[in-house]
């Protein structure tokens, strides 16, 4: 086996083992969902793979897996953002919301998200992840539909809290799933693709809200938004429950040999695939900053990023309206805004994949357009409608930084339980930031929402410091391990059959961090 570096695209080249067909393996069907990768490979076909066969398999995985993840993520964003679409059509007036009650609705969603984060992570490690997500989506679809029946603040506050509880399962699960199926070099772009569905979701949600705004029915326009989106979620939850795979070892659309190849191709990640046992020593390692501070750096980076998101996602419709667009124009403008989000997030992931050791630099670079967009909102006069509109389209690029940041645990954290905990830390930061973020935005200011923009700019400066610190930490760890190899104190970072041993990145001195 050739030597492995942090961005090694595959561990397949040069593998020569005897092909074993399913009927030749005794008791194959007795292997249950708790099987690990080594056990699977010992019982299944492993062939000699070329670059071409590897690319062919990657295309097949993309063709089946990415649409499922993208559509699910798109729907989740539409559902999560339904409140901001509805706000354009007088939801606040109809429900009698006063003061900061509208901002509190966003915070309640993320409080629910925060409460459920670790219980969801613990549960998802023990069950078939596709069926789990299908049930979760169905429940939040029903809850979303109940929003249409709310009559006062207490009603919608309760609905938002429980919607947050059930939506909290999706994104952390997808971070883990991406790590199961893709090499570390491939992951940033794939995460960028499904995370960029925020933009597509924004555009579709804008079209839905625009269409619902034209309805002259018995209900207020905003109630139809929740009803149509709930129906869409319920239908898709059936698809997820039926089709979404549990792991590369248990999937219907690959042959036994392709499953084995799918496992082999992520061997060089040294992060494992799945392990059903919850390991408390890995939990301790993840949470102790004296052992590994990276999880807490990610936590604070996500807090700062989502302070921005908490305000922008809640108030973007009202910001657009404050520029001078009417209700329907503001809703329709969401299509352009969604396209900007999609381009900014997916391009961030693409460049991080194509440019060697550039992940952390891309996280910093993609904060810059957001900063420019917010400075334009502060400095341009109200009469400069075009300039302010362009500024709004630049504002969401910070989400590209978040997508890469959220993907770091899948790439740089080994040990399945530890990875789940670090993903959970990142999403705790995600929740805390979103809870805080909307309260920095105050209506009636001149220029509009200036306190929100200033807060966001300060958070971007803080992220630059944290992303730089994280990169330095990973670089220093790699340097120390390389030095240990040079002095004979540590083994060469080459594959010798222990890649699926479920060791943490601290325990496995052959592990190298991606930069």
Coordinates of C-alpha atoms in Angstrom, one line a residue:
X1 CA 0.0 0.0 0.0
X2 CA 1.4 3.4 -1.0
X3 CA 1.9 6.1 1.6
X4 CA -1.1 8.3 2.6
X5 CA -1.2 12.1 2.9
X6 CA -4.0 14.2 4.4
X7 CA -5.7 14.7 1.0
X8 CA -5.2 11.2 -0.5
X9 CA -8.1 10.7 -2.9
X10 CA -8.2 6.9 -2.7
X11 CA -6.7 3.9 -1.2
X12 CA -7.7 1.6 -4.1
X13 CA -4.9 1.7 -6.5
X14 CA -2.8 -1.5 -6.4
X15 CA -5.2 -3.5 -4.3
X16 CA -5.2 -7.1 -5.5
X17 CA -7.4 -9.6 -3.7
X18 CA -9.5 -12.5 -4.7
X19 CA -13.0 -11.8 -5.8
X20 CA -15.6 -13.6 -3.6
X21 CA -19.2 -13.8 -4.7
X22 CA -22.1 -13.7 -2.4
X23 CA -23.2 -17.3 -2.8
X24 CA -19.6 -18.4 -1.9
X25 CA -19.7 -16.7 1.5
X26 CA -21.3 -18.8 4.3
X27 CA -23.9 -17.2 6.6
X28 CA -23.5 -13.8 4.8
X29 CA -27.1 -12.8 5.4
X30 CA -26.6 -13.3 9.2
X31 CA -24.4 -10.1 9.3
X32 CA -26.6 -7.4 10.8
X33 CA -26.5 -3.7 10.9
X34 CA -23.8 -3.6 13.6
X35 CA -21.2 -5.0 11.2
X36 CA -18.0 -2.9 10.9
X37 CA -16.0 -2.3 7.8
X38 CA -13.3 -4.9 8.4
X39 CA -15.9 -7.6 9.0
X40 CA -17.7 -6.6 5.8
X41 CA -14.5 -6.6 3.7
X42 CA -13.6 -10.0 5.1
X43 CA -16.8 -11.5 3.8
X44 CA -17.4 -9.6 0.6
X45 CA -15.8 -9.3 -2.8
X46 CA -12.8 -7.0 -3.2
X47 CA -11.3 -6.7 -6.7
X48 CA -8.5 -5.0 -8.4
X49 CA -9.6 -1.4 -9.0
X50 CA -8.4 1.1 -11.5
X51 CA -8.8 4.9 -11.5
X52 CA -11.6 4.4 -14.1
X53 CA -13.5 1.9 -11.9
X54 CA -13.1 4.3 -9.0
X55 CA -14.4 7.2 -11.0
X56 CA -17.3 5.1 -12.2
X57 CA -18.3 4.2 -8.7
X58 CA -18.0 7.8 -7.5
X59 CA -20.4 8.9 -10.3
X60 CA -22.8 6.2 -9.2
X61 CA -22.6 7.2 -5.6
X62 CA -23.2 10.8 -6.5
X63 CA -26.1 9.9 -8.8
X64 CA -28.0 8.1 -6.1
X65 CA -26.9 9.8 -2.8
X66 CA -26.5 13.4 -3.7
X67 CA -30.1 14.0 -5.0
X68 CA -31.5 12.5 -1.8
X69 CA -29.4 14.7 0.4
X70 CA -29.9 17.8 -1.8
X71 CA -33.7 17.6 -2.0
X72 CA -33.9 16.8 1.8
X73 CA -31.7 19.8 2.6
X74 CA -33.6 22.1 0.3
X75 CA -36.9 21.1 1.9
X76 CA -35.5 21.6 5.4
X77 CA -34.3 25.1 4.5
X78 CA -37.7 26.0 3.0
X79 CA -39.5 24.8 6.1
X80 CA -37.1 26.5 8.5
X81 CA -37.4 29.8 6.6
X82 CA -41.1 29.7 6.2
X83 CA -41.4 32.2 9.0
X84 CA -39.4 34.8 7.2
X85 CA -41.5 34.3 4.0
X86 CA -44.7 34.6 6.1
X87 CA -43.5 37.8 7.8
X88 CA -43.7 39.6 4.5
X89 CA -47.4 38.9 4.4
X90 CA -48.4 40.4 7.7
X91 CA -47.9 37.3 10.0
X92 CA -46.7 39.6 12.7
X93 CA -49.8 41.8 12.5
X94 CA -52.3 38.9 12.3
X95 CA -50.8 37.1 15.3
X96 CA -50.4 40.4 17.3
X97 CA -46.6 40.0 17.7
X98 CA -45.1 42.9 19.7
X99 CA -41.6 44.0 20.5
X100 CA -39.0 41.3 20.1
X101 CA -41.5 38.5 19.9
X102 CA -40.8 37.9 16.2
X103 CA -37.1 37.6 16.9
X104 CA -37.9 35.2 19.8
X105 CA -39.6 32.9 17.4
X106 CA -36.3 32.3 15.6
X107 CA -34.5 31.8 18.9
X108 CA -37.1 29.3 20.1
X109 CA -36.5 27.2 16.9
X110 CA -32.8 27.0 17.8
X111 CA -33.4 26.4 21.5
X112 CA -35.4 23.3 20.4
X113 CA -32.5 22.5 18.0
X114 CA -30.0 22.8 20.9
X115 CA -32.1 20.7 23.3
X116 CA -32.4 17.8 20.9
X117 CA -28.8 17.9 19.4
X118 CA -27.1 15.3 21.5
X119 CA -30.1 13.0 22.0
X120 CA -30.5 12.9 18.2
X121 CA -26.8 12.2 17.7
X122 CA -26.9 9.3 20.2
X123 CA -30.1 7.8 18.7
X124 CA -28.9 8.2 15.0
X125 CA -25.8 6.1 15.8
X126 CA -28.0 3.1 16.8
X127 CA -30.6 2.9 14.1
X128 CA -31.0 2.8 10.3
X129 CA -30.2 6.4 9.5
X130 CA -32.5 6.6 6.4
X131 CA -35.6 5.3 8.3
X132 CA -34.7 7.5 11.2
X133 CA -34.5 10.7 9.1
X134 CA -37.7 9.7 7.2
X135 CA -39.7 9.5 10.5
X136 CA -38.2 12.7 11.7
X137 CA -39.1 14.6 8.5
X138 CA -42.7 13.3 8.7
X139 CA -43.0 14.6 12.2
X140 CA -41.6 18.1 11.5
X141 CA -43.9 18.3 8.4
X142 CA -46.9 17.8 10.6
X143 CA -45.7 20.4 13.1
X144 CA -45.0 22.8 10.3
X145 CA -48.6 22.4 9.0
X146 CA -49.9 23.2 12.5
X147 CA -48.3 26.6 12.2
X148 CA -51.2 27.5 9.8
X149 CA -53.6 27.1 12.6
X150 CA -51.9 29.4 15.1
X151 CA -53.8 32.4 16.4
X152 CA -51.5 34.0 18.9
X153 CA -47.8 34.3 20.0
X154 CA -48.0 31.4 22.4
X155 CA -49.3 29.0 19.7
X156 CA -46.6 29.8 17.2
X157 CA -43.9 29.9 19.8
X158 CA -44.7 26.3 20.8
X159 CA -44.8 25.1 17.2
X160 CA -41.4 26.8 16.4
X161 CA -39.8 25.1 19.5
X162 CA -40.9 21.6 18.5
X163 CA -40.1 22.2 14.8
X164 CA -36.5 23.0 15.9
X165 CA -36.3 19.8 18.0
X166 CA -37.1 17.6 15.0
X167 CA -35.2 19.5 12.3
X168 CA -32.1 19.3 14.4
X169 CA -31.4 15.7 13.2
X170 CA -30.8 16.3 9.5
X171 CA -27.6 18.4 9.1
X172 CA -25.4 16.6 11.7
X173 CA -26.5 13.3 10.2
X174 CA -25.5 14.4 6.7
X175 CA -22.1 15.5 7.9
X176 CA -21.6 12.0 9.2
X177 CA -23.0 10.4 6.0
X178 CA -20.7 12.4 3.8
X179 CA -17.7 11.2 5.8
X180 CA -18.9 7.6 5.3
X181 CA -19.1 7.7 1.5
X182 CA -16.5 10.2 0.3
X183 CA -12.7 10.7 0.7
X184 CA -11.4 13.7 2.5
X185 CA -10.5 15.4 -0.7
X186 CA -14.0 14.9 -2.1
X187 CA -15.9 16.0 1.0
X188 CA -15.7 19.8 0.9
X189 CA -17.3 20.0 -2.5
X190 CA -20.1 17.5 -1.7
X191 CA -20.9 19.3 1.5
X192 CA -20.9 22.5 -0.4
X193 CA -23.3 21.0 -2.9
X194 CA -25.9 19.8 -0.5
X195 CA -25.4 22.8 1.8
X196 CA -25.9 25.2 -1.2
X197 CA -29.5 23.8 -1.4
X198 CA -30.1 26.6 1.1
X199 CA -30.0 28.9 -1.9
X200 CA -32.3 26.7 -4.1
X201 CA -34.6 26.4 -1.1
X202 CA -34.6 30.1 -0.7
X203 CA -35.6 30.5 -4.4
X204 CA -38.3 27.9 -4.2
X205 CA -39.6 29.3 -0.9
X206 CA -39.8 32.7 -2.5
X207 CA -41.8 31.3 -5.4
X208 CA -44.1 29.6 -3.0
X209 CA -44.6 32.7 -1.0
X210 CA -45.1 34.8 -4.1
X211 CA -47.8 32.3 -5.4
X212 CA -49.5 32.2 -2.0
X213 CA -49.5 36.0 -1.9
X214 CA -51.6 36.0 -5.0
X215 CA -54.3 33.8 -3.5
X216 CA -57.5 35.5 -2.6
X217 CA -58.9 32.8 -0.3
X218 CA -60.6 32.3 3.0
X219 CA -57.3 32.2 4.9
X220 CA -54.6 34.8 5.2
X221 CA -51.9 34.4 2.6
X222 CA -49.2 33.4 5.0
X223 CA -51.2 30.4 6.3
X224 CA -51.2 28.8 2.8
X225 CA -47.3 29.0 2.8
X226 CA -47.2 26.6 5.8
X227 CA -49.8 24.3 4.4
X228 CA -48.2 23.8 1.0
X229 CA -44.7 23.4 2.5
X230 CA -45.9 20.8 5.1
X231 CA -47.5 18.7 2.3
X232 CA -44.3 18.8 0.3
X233 CA -42.3 17.6 3.4
X234 CA -44.6 14.8 4.2
X235 CA -44.4 13.4 0.6
X236 CA -40.6 13.6 0.6
X237 CA -40.3 11.9 4.0
X238 CA -41.7 8.7 2.5
X239 CA -39.0 8.8 -0.1
X240 CA -36.3 9.2 2.5
X241 CA -37.7 6.5 4.7
X242 CA -37.8 4.1 1.8
X243 CA -34.6 4.8 -0.1
X244 CA -32.0 6.5 2.0
X245 CA -29.1 4.0 2.9
X246 CA -27.8 3.2 6.3
X247 CA -24.2 2.8 5.3
X248 CA -22.1 1.7 2.2
X249 CA -22.3 -1.8 3.6
X250 CA -26.1 -1.8 3.4
X251 CA -27.4 -0.2 0.2
X252 CA -29.6 -1.6 -2.5
X253 CA -28.2 0.2 -5.5
X254 CA -24.6 -1.3 -5.3
X255 CA -23.5 -4.8 -6.0
X256 CA -21.5 -6.7 -3.3
X257 CA -18.3 -5.9 -5.1
X258 CA -19.2 -2.2 -5.4
X259 CA -20.1 -2.0 -1.7
X260 CA -16.6 -3.4 -0.9
X261 CA -15.0 -0.9 -3.3
X262 CA -17.0 1.9 -1.7
X263 CA -15.6 0.9 1.7
X264 CA -12.1 0.5 0.3
X265 CA -12.1 3.9 -1.3
X266 CA -12.5 5.7 2.0
X267 CA -9.9 3.6 3.8
X268 CA -7.3 6.3 3.5
X269 CA -9.5 8.8 5.5
X270 CA -8.6 6.8 8.6
X271 CA -11.8 8.1 10.2
X272 CA -13.8 4.9 9.9
X273 CA -17.3 4.4 8.5
X274 CA -19.7 3.5 11.3
X275 CA -19.5 2.0 14.8
X276 CA -22.7 1.4 16.7
X277 CA -21.0 1.4 20.1
X278 CA -21.0 4.7 22.1
X279 CA -17.5 5.1 23.6
X280 CA -17.3 7.4 26.6
X281 CA -13.5 7.7 26.4
X282 CA -13.9 9.3 23.0
X283 CA -16.5 11.7 24.4
X284 CA -14.0 12.8 27.1
X285 CA -11.3 13.3 24.5
X286 CA -13.6 15.4 22.3
X287 CA -14.7 17.7 25.2
X288 CA -11.4 18.1 27.0
X289 CA -9.6 21.2 25.4
X290 CA -6.4 20.2 27.1
X291 CA -6.3 17.0 25.0
X292 CA -7.9 18.4 21.8
X293 CA -9.0 22.0 21.6
X294 CA -10.3 21.8 18.0
X295 CA -13.9 21.0 18.9
X296 CA -14.2 24.1 21.1
X297 CA -12.5 26.3 18.4
X298 CA -15.2 25.0 16.0
X299 CA -17.9 25.7 18.6
X300 CA -16.9 29.4 19.0
X301 CA -16.4 29.8 15.2
X302 CA -19.9 28.5 14.6
X303 CA -21.4 30.7 17.3
X304 CA -19.9 33.8 15.6
X305 CA -21.0 32.6 12.1
X306 CA -24.5 31.9 13.2
X307 CA -24.9 35.2 15.1
X308 CA -24.7 36.6 11.5
X309 CA -27.1 33.9 10.1
X310 CA -29.6 34.4 13.0
X311 CA -30.2 38.0 12.0
X312 CA -29.8 37.7 8.2
X313 CA -32.1 34.7 7.8
X314 CA -34.8 36.2 10.0
X315 CA -34.7 39.7 8.6
X316 CA -33.6 39.3 5.0
X317 CA -37.2 39.7 3.8
X318 CA -37.7 42.8 5.8
X319 CA -34.3 44.2 4.8
X320 CA -35.2 43.8 1.1
X321 CA -38.6 45.5 1.9
X322 CA -36.8 48.3 3.6
X323 CA -34.8 49.1 0.4
X324 CA -38.1 50.0 -1.2
X325 CA -39.6 46.9 -2.7
X326 CA -43.2 46.0 -2.1
X327 CA -44.5 42.8 -0.6
X328 CA -44.7 40.7 -3.7
X329 CA -41.5 42.2 -5.2
X330 CA -39.7 41.3 -1.9
X331 CA -40.9 37.7 -2.1
X332 CA -39.9 37.5 -5.8
X333 CA -36.4 39.0 -5.0
X334 CA -35.8 35.9 -2.9
X335 CA -35.2 33.9 -6.1
X336 CA -32.2 36.1 -6.9
X337 CA -31.0 35.9 -3.3
X338 CA -31.3 32.1 -3.4
X339 CA -29.3 31.9 -6.6
X340 CA -26.6 34.0 -4.9
X341 CA -26.5 31.7 -1.9
X342 CA -26.2 28.6 -4.2
X343 CA -23.3 30.0 -6.2
X344 CA -21.4 31.3 -3.2
X345 CA -21.7 28.1 -1.1
X346 CA -21.0 25.6 -3.9
X347 CA -18.1 27.6 -5.3
X348 CA -16.5 27.8 -1.8
X349 CA -16.6 24.0 -1.6
X350 CA -15.3 23.6 -5.1
X351 CA -12.2 25.8 -4.6
X352 CA -11.5 24.1 -1.3
X353 CA -11.5 20.7 -3.1
X354 CA -9.4 21.9 -6.1
X355 CA -6.8 24.0 -4.3
X356 CA -4.5 22.0 -2.0
X357 CA -4.5 22.8 1.7
X358 CA -6.9 25.7 1.1
X359 CA -9.9 24.9 3.3
X360 CA -9.2 27.3 6.1
X361 CA -8.2 30.1 3.7
X362 CA -11.4 29.7 1.8
X363 CA -13.4 29.9 5.0
X364 CA -11.7 33.3 5.5
X365 CA -12.0 34.5 1.9
X366 CA -15.7 33.9 1.7
X367 CA -16.4 36.2 4.7
X368 CA -15.2 39.2 2.6
X369 CA -18.2 39.5 0.2
X370 CA -20.5 39.4 3.2
X371 CA -18.6 42.2 4.9
X372 CA -18.7 44.3 1.7
X373 CA -22.4 43.8 1.4
X374 CA -23.1 44.9 4.9
X375 CA -20.8 47.9 4.6
X376 CA -22.8 48.9 1.6
X377 CA -26.0 48.8 3.6
X378 CA -24.5 51.1 6.3
X379 CA -22.8 53.6 4.0
X380 CA -25.0 54.0 0.9
X381 CA -27.9 56.5 1.1
X382 CA -31.5 55.2 1.0
X383 CA -31.8 56.6 -2.5
X384 CA -29.2 54.2 -3.9
X385 CA -31.6 51.3 -4.3
X386 CA -29.4 49.4 -6.8
X387 CA -26.3 49.5 -4.6
X388 CA -28.2 48.3 -1.6
X389 CA -29.8 45.5 -3.6
X390 CA -26.3 44.3 -4.8
X391 CA -25.2 44.5 -1.2
X392 CA -28.0 42.1 -0.1
X393 CA -26.9 39.6 -2.8
X394 CA -23.3 39.7 -1.5
X395 CA -24.3 39.2 2.2
X396 CA -24.9 35.4 2.2
X397 CA -21.4 34.4 1.2
X398 CA -20.5 33.8 4.9
X399 CA -22.6 30.6 4.6
X400 CA -19.9 29.1 2.4
X401 CA -17.5 29.5 5.3
X402 CA -20.0 27.8 7.6
X403 CA -20.4 24.8 5.2
X404 CA -16.7 24.2 5.2
X405 CA -16.5 24.7 8.9
X406 CA -19.3 22.2 9.5
X407 CA -17.5 19.7 7.3
X408 CA -14.2 19.8 9.3
X409 CA -15.3 17.2 11.9
X410 CA -15.9 14.6 9.2
X411 CA -12.5 15.2 7.7
X412 CA -10.3 15.9 10.8
X413 CA -11.9 13.9 13.6
X414 CA -11.4 10.1 13.8
X415 CA -13.3 7.8 16.0
X416 CA -17.1 7.5 15.3
X417 CA -18.2 8.6 18.8
X418 CA -15.7 11.4 19.0
X419 CA -16.8 12.6 15.5
X420 CA -20.4 12.6 16.6
X421 CA -19.6 14.7 19.7
X422 CA -17.5 17.2 17.7
X423 CA -20.2 17.5 15.1
X424 CA -22.6 18.1 18.0
X425 CA -20.3 20.8 19.4
X426 CA -20.3 22.6 16.1
X427 CA -24.1 22.5 16.0
X428 CA -24.4 23.6 19.6
X429 CA -22.5 26.7 18.4
X430 CA -24.8 26.9 15.4
X431 CA -27.8 27.0 17.8
X432 CA -26.3 29.4 20.3
X433 CA -25.4 31.8 17.5
X434 CA -28.8 31.7 15.9
X435 CA -30.5 32.2 19.3
X436 CA -28.4 35.3 19.9
X437 CA -28.3 36.7 16.3
X438 CA -31.7 38.0 15.7
X439 CA -31.7 40.2 18.8
X440 CA -29.0 42.4 17.4
X441 CA -31.4 43.5 14.6
X442 CA -33.7 46.4 15.7
X443 CA -36.4 47.9 13.6
X444 CA -36.7 51.6 13.0
X445 CA -33.0 52.4 13.0
X446 CA -31.3 54.9 10.6
X447 CA -29.7 53.4 8.6
X448 CA -32.0 50.4 8.8
X449 CA -30.7 47.6 11.0
X450 CA -27.3 49.2 11.6
X451 CA -26.8 47.5 14.9
X452 CA -27.3 44.1 13.2
X453 CA -24.7 44.9 10.5
X454 CA -22.1 46.2 13.0
X455 CA -22.5 43.0 15.1
X456 CA -22.1 40.9 12.0
X457 CA -18.9 42.7 11.0
X458 CA -17.4 42.1 14.5
X459 CA -18.3 38.4 14.3
X460 CA -16.6 38.1 10.9
X461 CA -13.4 39.6 12.4
X462 CA -13.6 37.0 15.2
X463 CA -14.0 34.2 12.8
X464 CA -10.8 35.2 10.9
X465 CA -8.9 34.8 14.1
X466 CA -10.5 31.4 15.0
X467 CA -10.1 29.9 11.5
X468 CA -6.4 31.0 11.5
X469 CA -5.9 29.4 14.9
X470 CA -7.6 26.2 13.9
X471 CA -5.4 25.9 10.8
X472 CA -2.3 26.6 12.9
X473 CA -3.3 23.9 15.4
X474 CA -3.8 21.2 12.7
X475 CA -0.5 22.2 10.9
X476 CA 1.4 22.0 14.2
X477 CA -0.1 18.5 15.0
X478 CA 1.0 17.3 11.5
X479 CA 4.5 18.8 12.0
X480 CA 4.9 17.1 15.3
X481 CA 3.8 13.7 13.9
X482 CA 6.1 14.0 10.9
X483 CA 9.0 14.8 13.3
X484 CA 8.2 11.7 15.4
X485 CA 8.3 9.6 12.2
X486 CA 11.7 11.1 11.3
X487 CA 13.2 10.2 14.7
X488 CA 11.7 6.7 14.7
X489 CA 9.3 7.4 17.6
X490 CA 6.2 6.9 15.5
X491 CA 5.3 4.6 12.6
X492 CA 5.1 5.8 9.0
X493 CA 1.6 7.1 8.0
X494 CA 0.8 4.1 5.7
X495 CA -2.1 1.8 5.6
X496 CA -1.5 -1.6 7.4
X497 CA -5.0 -2.8 8.0
X498 CA -5.9 -0.6 11.0
X499 CA -7.8 2.1 9.1
X500 CA -11.1 0.9 10.4
X501 CA -10.0 0.3 14.0
X502 CA -12.2 3.2 15.3
X503 CA -9.2 5.0 16.8
X504 CA -9.5 8.7 17.4
X505 CA -7.2 11.2 15.7
X506 CA -5.3 11.6 18.9
X507 CA -4.8 7.8 19.4
X508 CA -3.9 7.2 15.8
X509 CA -0.5 8.8 15.2
X510 CA -0.6 7.9 11.5
X511 CA -3.5 10.3 11.1
X512 CA -2.8 13.6 9.3
X513 CA -5.1 16.6 9.4
X514 CA -6.4 18.3 6.3
X515 CA -5.6 21.9 5.9

